[in-house]
XYZ file of C-alpha atoms in Angstrom:
547
model
C 72.596 30.548 102.372
C 68.805 30.179 102.358
C 66.817 28.712 99.471
C 63.183 29.793 99.178
C 61.258 27.590 96.755
C 57.961 28.000 94.909
C 57.373 31.728 95.268
C 54.429 32.895 93.177
C 54.691 36.113 91.140
C 52.395 37.780 88.628
C 53.680 37.945 85.056
C 54.465 41.676 85.396
C 56.389 41.367 88.675
C 59.372 43.608 89.440
C 62.329 43.733 91.837
C 60.278 45.352 94.591
C 57.905 42.409 94.498
C 60.832 40.005 95.005
C 62.157 41.953 98.015
C 58.663 42.144 99.483
C 58.282 38.371 99.102
C 61.625 37.683 100.796
C 60.816 39.989 103.684
C 57.474 38.290 104.192
C 58.905 34.756 103.982
C 61.847 35.494 106.288
C 59.993 37.871 108.636
C 62.037 40.932 107.684
C 65.392 39.402 108.514
C 68.189 41.749 107.318
C 69.182 40.686 103.773
C 72.688 41.043 102.397
C 71.934 39.832 98.874
C 69.638 37.603 96.831
C 69.543 36.007 93.393
C 67.024 34.084 91.328
C 67.900 30.403 91.343
C 65.145 29.103 89.080
C 62.151 30.580 87.269
C 59.373 28.873 85.360
C 56.060 29.975 83.878
C 52.976 28.107 85.099
C 50.401 28.295 82.299
C 48.312 25.254 83.156
C 45.338 27.469 84.031
C 44.900 30.056 81.264
C 43.026 32.314 83.697
C 45.819 32.218 86.245
C 49.188 32.312 84.470
C 52.036 33.214 86.801
C 55.734 32.712 87.465
C 57.055 30.244 90.024
C 60.436 31.381 91.310
C 63.033 29.948 93.694
C 65.344 32.428 95.395
C 68.786 32.212 96.984
C 69.063 34.604 99.921
C 72.141 35.612 101.888
C 71.550 37.237 105.291
C 73.719 39.995 106.733
C 74.283 37.777 109.727
C 74.873 34.252 108.432
C 74.827 32.855 111.970
C 71.123 33.649 112.279
C 70.075 31.451 109.339
C 69.233 28.434 111.508
C 67.291 30.642 113.919
C 65.265 32.169 111.079
C 64.427 28.752 109.608
C 63.220 27.464 112.956
C 60.949 30.458 113.377
C 59.374 30.361 109.887
C 58.942 26.564 109.862
C 58.234 26.275 106.100
C 59.190 23.195 104.078
C 59.861 25.438 101.048
C 62.501 27.388 102.979
C 65.715 25.478 103.620
C 69.428 25.946 104.045
C 71.592 25.170 101.040
C 75.322 24.842 100.523
C 74.903 25.894 96.889
C 78.208 26.848 95.337
C 79.072 27.686 91.764
C 80.985 25.117 89.737
C 84.714 25.768 89.732
C 87.047 24.187 87.214
C 89.463 22.126 89.356
C 92.655 23.139 87.516
C 94.438 26.484 87.157
C 97.478 27.827 85.360
C 99.635 27.144 88.392
C 99.073 23.407 87.860
C 100.766 23.485 84.453
C 103.140 26.455 84.607
C 106.243 24.406 83.743
C 104.812 22.627 80.689
C 106.067 23.306 77.189
C 103.286 24.443 74.861
C 102.760 24.906 71.159
C 104.056 27.784 69.111
C 101.811 29.910 66.932
C 103.619 28.730 63.791
C 100.970 26.895 61.751
C 103.633 24.791 59.998
C 104.899 23.425 63.303
C 104.453 19.755 64.142
C 105.125 20.427 67.821
C 101.914 20.598 69.791
C 102.635 19.420 73.306
C 99.351 21.012 74.359
C 95.949 19.470 73.607
C 94.392 19.636 70.151
C 90.636 20.143 69.841
C 88.868 19.235 66.599
C 85.647 21.195 66.070
C 84.333 24.536 67.347
C 80.796 23.517 68.271
C 79.642 23.821 71.901
C 81.663 20.844 73.153
C 84.825 21.905 71.302
C 84.648 25.587 72.231
C 83.927 24.935 75.899
C 86.713 22.362 76.088
C 89.139 24.811 74.463
C 88.008 27.677 76.695
C 88.475 25.805 79.960
C 91.800 24.305 78.811
C 93.059 27.743 77.787
C 92.006 29.320 81.072
C 93.910 26.532 82.836
C 97.047 27.533 80.918
C 97.313 24.562 78.536
C 97.240 26.618 75.312
C 95.133 24.287 73.158
C 95.118 24.337 69.380
C 91.576 24.196 68.026
C 91.149 23.261 64.369
C 87.830 23.830 62.571
C 87.092 22.750 59.010
C 84.652 25.636 58.575
C 85.146 29.353 59.011
C 84.606 32.107 61.558
C 81.003 33.025 62.251
C 80.944 36.145 60.048
C 82.389 34.403 56.983
C 80.185 31.430 57.664
C 77.057 33.598 57.936
C 77.760 35.084 54.504
C 78.184 31.593 53.036
C 74.924 30.435 54.627
C 72.979 33.483 53.436
C 74.304 32.904 49.917
C 73.214 29.268 50.068
C 69.722 30.181 51.230
C 69.398 32.763 48.438
C 70.982 30.868 45.539
C 71.160 27.201 46.530
C 74.949 27.186 46.070
C 76.301 25.083 48.944
C 79.770 25.448 50.422
C 80.351 21.951 51.802
C 82.884 23.242 54.340
C 81.025 26.381 55.471
C 77.317 25.926 56.097
C 74.681 25.465 58.784
C 76.556 22.448 60.176
C 80.243 23.384 59.727
C 81.974 26.467 61.086
C 82.350 28.449 64.290
C 79.736 27.380 66.820
C 78.718 24.197 65.028
C 75.138 23.386 64.100
C 73.841 25.251 67.166
C 74.833 28.633 65.698
C 71.925 28.534 63.246
C 69.302 27.254 65.628
C 66.899 28.571 68.204
C 69.685 28.945 70.737
C 67.724 26.866 73.239
C 69.735 25.980 76.322
C 67.295 23.771 78.207
C 68.139 20.117 78.679
C 66.465 17.137 80.257
C 69.756 16.008 81.835
C 70.141 16.213 85.609
C 72.835 18.649 86.649
C 75.153 16.331 88.543
C 78.273 18.284 89.418
C 76.884 21.672 88.400
C 78.116 21.465 84.800
C 74.882 22.659 83.197
C 74.699 25.668 85.510
C 78.348 26.353 84.659
C 77.517 26.327 80.945
C 74.698 28.826 81.423
C 76.841 31.089 83.577
C 79.641 30.913 81.018
C 77.271 31.983 78.256
C 76.178 34.862 80.492
C 79.819 35.769 81.150
C 80.367 36.154 77.403
C 77.285 38.205 76.583
C 74.037 36.283 77.083
C 71.298 37.904 79.198
C 71.332 36.981 82.889
C 67.910 35.308 82.807
C 69.357 32.298 80.962
C 71.098 31.318 84.203
C 67.787 30.694 85.974
C 64.956 30.315 83.455
C 63.550 26.795 83.192
C 63.656 27.115 79.395
C 66.586 29.437 78.652
C 66.973 30.826 75.140
C 69.530 33.076 73.467
C 68.678 33.467 69.782
C 70.988 32.924 66.855
C 72.126 36.545 66.403
C 73.103 36.891 70.080
C 74.825 33.507 70.003
C 77.082 34.720 67.188
C 78.392 37.573 69.341
C 78.973 35.218 72.271
C 81.012 32.905 70.025
C 83.319 35.760 69.051
C 83.814 36.640 72.719
C 84.666 33.040 73.614
C 87.080 32.891 70.678
C 88.931 35.967 71.924
C 89.079 34.543 75.460
C 90.691 31.350 74.154
C 93.242 33.364 72.161
C 93.945 35.825 74.982
C 94.686 32.885 77.266
C 97.264 31.488 74.849
C 95.069 29.207 72.769
C 95.232 28.996 68.985
C 92.120 28.764 66.799
C 92.592 27.802 63.167
C 89.605 28.029 60.837
C 89.648 26.366 57.435
C 91.665 23.475 58.900
C 90.205 20.031 58.295
C 91.351 16.835 60.002
C 92.124 14.299 57.257
C 94.350 11.746 58.968
C 95.371 10.331 62.359
C 98.442 8.159 62.883
C 99.230 6.628 66.264
C 102.822 7.522 67.073
C 104.796 6.903 70.264
C 102.447 7.885 73.092
C 100.451 10.321 71.002
C 99.017 11.019 67.570
C 100.275 12.648 64.384
C 97.451 14.542 62.692
C 97.134 15.363 59.003
C 95.393 18.726 58.732
C 94.324 20.145 55.396
C 94.106 23.908 54.835
C 94.011 26.225 51.830
C 97.762 25.858 51.266
C 98.037 22.098 51.541
C 98.523 19.668 54.415
C 100.334 20.288 57.693
C 101.038 17.947 60.594
C 100.351 18.364 64.288
C 101.488 16.051 67.043
C 99.584 15.805 70.298
C 99.283 13.519 73.306
C 95.687 14.605 73.949
C 93.149 14.859 71.147
C 89.590 16.035 71.795
C 87.235 15.051 68.969
C 84.251 17.409 68.987
C 83.317 16.704 65.376
C 79.524 17.189 65.526
C 76.824 14.930 64.127
C 77.322 15.842 60.447
C 81.013 15.147 59.794
C 80.481 11.776 58.134
C 83.850 11.831 56.394
C 85.591 12.295 59.747
C 83.476 9.512 61.231
C 84.668 7.233 58.397
C 88.246 8.245 59.205
C 87.718 7.197 62.821
C 86.129 3.906 61.811
C 89.134 3.124 59.608
C 91.448 4.030 62.485
C 89.716 1.367 64.541
C 87.727 3.368 67.077
C 84.950 1.241 68.493
C 81.471 2.516 67.598
C 77.949 1.263 68.106
C 74.538 2.067 66.707
C 72.182 4.040 68.926
C 68.516 5.073 68.832
C 67.641 8.487 67.450
C 64.670 10.047 65.635
C 63.601 11.384 62.229
C 60.603 13.301 60.962
C 59.387 16.611 59.642
C 59.015 20.286 60.599
C 55.540 21.641 61.269
C 54.570 25.325 60.994
C 51.592 27.172 62.481
C 50.861 30.853 62.904
C 52.548 32.073 66.061
C 49.433 33.939 67.133
C 47.406 30.700 67.132
C 50.003 28.838 69.223
C 50.371 31.754 71.656
C 46.616 32.015 72.269
C 46.250 28.253 72.606
C 48.968 28.147 75.260
C 48.376 31.433 77.111
C 44.803 32.525 76.381
C 44.170 36.245 76.893
C 47.570 36.683 78.542
C 49.338 35.950 75.235
C 49.858 39.629 74.431
C 51.774 40.132 77.692
C 54.125 37.177 77.298
C 56.924 36.115 74.916
C 56.114 33.689 72.105
C 54.879 30.388 73.495
C 56.626 27.069 73.238
C 55.154 23.609 73.664
C 56.125 19.996 74.166
C 53.992 17.199 72.733
C 54.260 13.428 72.965
C 52.234 10.551 71.560
C 52.539 6.766 71.402
C 51.323 5.561 67.992
C 49.366 2.354 67.457
C 52.356 0.880 65.576
C 54.403 1.207 68.755
C 56.416 4.231 67.681
C 56.965 7.227 69.982
C 56.147 10.569 68.336
C 57.218 13.840 69.918
C 57.912 17.493 69.260
C 61.559 18.488 69.250
C 63.556 21.726 69.024
C 60.430 23.888 69.071
C 61.123 27.383 67.693
C 58.572 30.032 68.777
C 58.311 32.803 66.188
C 61.024 31.076 64.192
C 62.014 29.860 60.752
C 62.581 26.525 59.069
C 66.088 26.497 57.573
C 67.858 24.441 54.945
C 70.655 22.897 57.023
C 72.277 20.771 54.309
C 76.017 20.162 54.543
C 76.656 17.770 51.646
C 75.980 18.056 47.923
C 73.024 15.920 46.907
C 71.658 15.690 50.471
C 68.845 17.681 52.085
C 68.245 18.221 55.798
C 66.283 20.920 57.630
C 66.324 22.480 61.092
C 64.570 25.253 63.034
C 65.940 28.676 63.969
C 64.756 31.696 65.970
C 66.149 35.132 66.630
C 66.238 36.455 70.198
C 62.894 38.299 69.929
C 61.098 35.222 68.557
C 58.762 37.534 66.697
C 58.393 35.730 63.357
C 54.918 35.181 61.909
C 55.073 31.411 62.367
C 56.157 29.066 65.119
C 57.661 25.740 64.115
C 58.760 22.487 65.649
C 60.109 19.164 64.540
C 57.647 16.300 64.891
C 59.795 13.208 64.979
C 59.478 9.462 65.360
C 61.766 7.157 67.297
C 64.150 4.993 65.268
C 65.983 1.990 66.705
C 68.979 -0.023 65.454
C 66.529 -2.723 64.383
C 65.406 -0.357 61.589
C 68.856 -0.325 59.983
C 69.845 -2.782 57.272
C 72.763 -4.191 59.258
C 74.464 -3.963 62.611
C 77.512 -1.836 61.772
C 77.824 1.921 62.437
C 78.042 2.465 58.676
C 74.559 0.943 58.282
C 73.127 3.480 60.729
C 74.739 6.358 58.832
C 73.636 4.942 55.459
C 70.019 4.827 56.674
C 70.214 8.541 57.413
C 72.024 9.343 54.152
C 69.486 7.578 51.927
C 66.609 9.609 53.339
C 68.489 12.870 52.829
C 69.304 11.925 49.229
C 65.671 11.023 48.516
C 64.440 14.358 49.875
C 67.062 16.232 47.841
C 66.100 14.428 44.639
C 62.366 14.996 45.173
C 62.619 18.757 44.548
C 66.131 19.048 43.095
C 67.549 20.483 46.308
C 64.607 22.659 47.320
C 62.784 21.826 50.552
C 59.647 19.743 49.862
C 56.527 21.256 51.478
C 53.157 19.573 51.970
C 49.968 20.480 53.827
C 48.830 18.202 56.636
C 45.590 17.172 54.878
C 47.538 16.104 51.799
C 50.165 14.364 53.947
C 47.475 12.196 55.507
C 45.962 11.435 52.108
C 49.348 10.910 50.372
C 48.548 13.624 47.817
C 50.854 16.230 46.324
C 50.128 19.745 47.584
C 49.331 22.240 44.843
C 48.134 25.247 46.847
C 48.847 26.712 50.279
C 46.190 27.762 52.781
C 46.353 30.612 55.288
C 49.731 29.525 56.693
C 52.622 30.705 54.520
C 55.936 28.895 55.070
C 58.644 30.901 56.822
C 61.627 29.099 55.325
C 65.265 30.150 54.907
C 66.147 28.621 51.561
C 64.191 27.603 48.503
C 61.135 25.373 48.895
C 58.620 23.704 46.593
C 55.107 22.333 47.093
C 55.393 18.601 46.848
C 54.498 15.273 48.467
C 56.722 14.157 51.343
C 54.652 11.415 52.972
C 55.960 8.792 50.497
C 59.591 9.843 51.077
C 59.544 8.747 54.708
C 59.464 5.132 55.896
C 55.840 4.007 56.082
C 55.916 3.509 59.842
C 57.127 7.108 60.271
C 54.417 8.572 58.030
C 51.718 6.497 59.739
C 52.843 7.479 63.229
C 53.054 11.199 62.383
C 49.643 11.199 60.666
C 48.046 9.492 63.655
C 49.683 11.811 66.196
C 48.098 15.019 64.925
C 44.628 14.145 66.163
C 46.017 13.833 69.687
C 48.123 16.982 69.332
C 45.037 18.868 68.101
C 43.203 18.023 71.305
C 46.084 19.472 73.333
C 46.559 22.568 71.156
C 43.336 23.532 69.307
C 44.096 24.116 65.626
C 47.316 22.119 65.651
C 45.771 19.594 63.257
C 44.151 22.093 60.881
C 44.257 21.009 57.248
C 46.571 23.803 56.060
C 49.274 23.119 58.643
C 52.569 23.319 56.746
C 54.920 20.327 56.850
C 58.447 20.161 55.427
C 61.279 17.663 55.519
C 63.469 16.050 56.343
C 64.500 16.467 59.968
C 67.114 13.717 60.065
C 69.927 14.986 62.308
C 68.223 15.254 65.659
C 71.271 13.453 67.052
C 73.993 11.112 65.898
C 72.851 7.594 64.940
C 76.111 6.179 66.346
C 78.106 6.418 69.552
C 81.887 6.214 69.936
C 82.556 3.910 72.877
C 84.640 5.570 75.571
C 85.997 4.494 78.956
C 85.522 5.920 82.441
C 88.104 8.633 81.705
C 86.186 9.756 78.580
C 88.808 8.293 76.240
C 87.981 6.179 73.199
C 88.156 2.532 74.182
C 91.600 1.234 73.246
C 92.892 4.688 72.265
C 94.260 6.473 75.352
C 94.652 10.162 74.587
C 91.627 10.440 72.245
C 88.581 12.040 73.848
C 85.366 11.823 71.732
C 82.821 14.372 72.997
C 79.498 16.006 72.260
C 76.736 15.158 69.831
C 78.975 13.625 67.182
C 80.349 11.142 69.688
C 76.817 10.295 70.802
C 77.013 11.783 74.307
C 74.900 14.932 74.013
C 71.631 16.167 72.576
C 71.790 19.946 72.257
C 73.918 23.011 72.940
C 73.947 22.777 76.733
C 74.613 19.063 77.138
C 77.316 19.233 74.446
C 79.022 22.173 76.159
C 78.861 20.353 79.515
C 80.479 17.314 77.894
C 83.224 19.622 76.639
C 83.933 20.891 80.158
C 84.112 17.312 81.435
C 86.539 16.455 78.633
C 88.724 19.440 79.564
C 88.778 18.121 83.139
C 89.750 14.642 81.905
C 92.577 16.022 79.754
C 93.902 18.114 82.635
C 93.729 15.120 84.941
C 95.670 12.987 82.449
C 98.353 15.648 81.943
C 98.631 16.212 85.684
C 99.054 12.474 86.287
C 101.807 12.321 83.646
C 103.644 15.198 85.317
C 103.789 13.142 88.500
């Protein structure tokens, strides 16, 4: 197969333009098929915005590929042995294994148990099910439709369901987000590409498989989740919503699980337990600490959400071409004079700020976009790096307590409503009493307030200082009536569960901590990839035990 890199296309290109480009590059060699491998938008010059595309091309006569390459002599045209990721285990590997029954009162679960239906949990369950291992997945929250109703009710009334919210339920925290699938991780082994292709297989548009910054949108993501759920079930898996892990007892060579549901507590026994608990299940994290799992503090980041009018951001990024392109995103970084890194995070073009609280008496926010990204405002987190040295002590509980205190303070400030402050007032440490031209686009109740004093001083100072630099990059970014809200405190987990080379918790063979909650991912795609790797590790362990 031939890879053609760095092909330039105008922003309104079509399929004929692609074929014309291939014919020109390969001197009209007969083409069997082609596909887009990667696509990015080059907007560095506002007067010359264009796409840069890499193409995979298959010739009708594969034997002539070397001959063609010698004749074109172009460093951007090379041979590639690109092959799609293939899960290394199939149903034939495990056809003689006993598996669980569908009886929810049963304690027999010789297949794997997955805790959590976020990206890492769902992808682990999907790949295990397709390999014939019939996993049981338990999720403390509810299916995406029930969950959506609970979230809408919370945003409208402020009445929180602590087990069904923006953090807990089918799809995890990523369900109510921008649905961004880009990651800074290198794709060793093809796992990230596999995640994107799996999303496409279950309903996402094809362009997510090759765009440099792929995006789905929360409403499309909900449909994909339902399709993945049905695939798990149709392959013999069992998904149980409203089932919360409340206890783990080491027993023989496996683990006896206490699982609480609406009717009481049931038990499940398993030799292989995948913990995909997410970054908000603090009660489950406490359970694991008491069990003796080794954890360590890790760096993460906290800050605020910033809102601007989408039209301003689009014009600043794309100039006159803005009307022809989707809503613009951006990425900003700054190193403050106090030594703190400041950076944009989870930028949501044409999106909304959402109340993402999951515990009574705590407040946390996030950003969300629909697939069209056509909201009036664009928002992003602006966050500051936090290190273990900022915590009161050196235990994992100290890291979690640091996070909890901030969320409690923000909740108390406006009695559960999201505190909102204008940038000018934030810099001057003054309470905001009146909005400017930018009207907050917030899902949930909010109140004009003063948030600069609620953050640690070094965070407030670093954020205030960063806006001057950001304003030079994006004109208008530092305008006085820029809307700020807080707190963005769950950018990632502040702790990591230590695991060995086989992805098992150190000292606990058979327990596989994965995803954001375990401290090994930072978004939908990296979490899902970690889930696939965990499914591989479980299959490998089961296969070894068969021998």
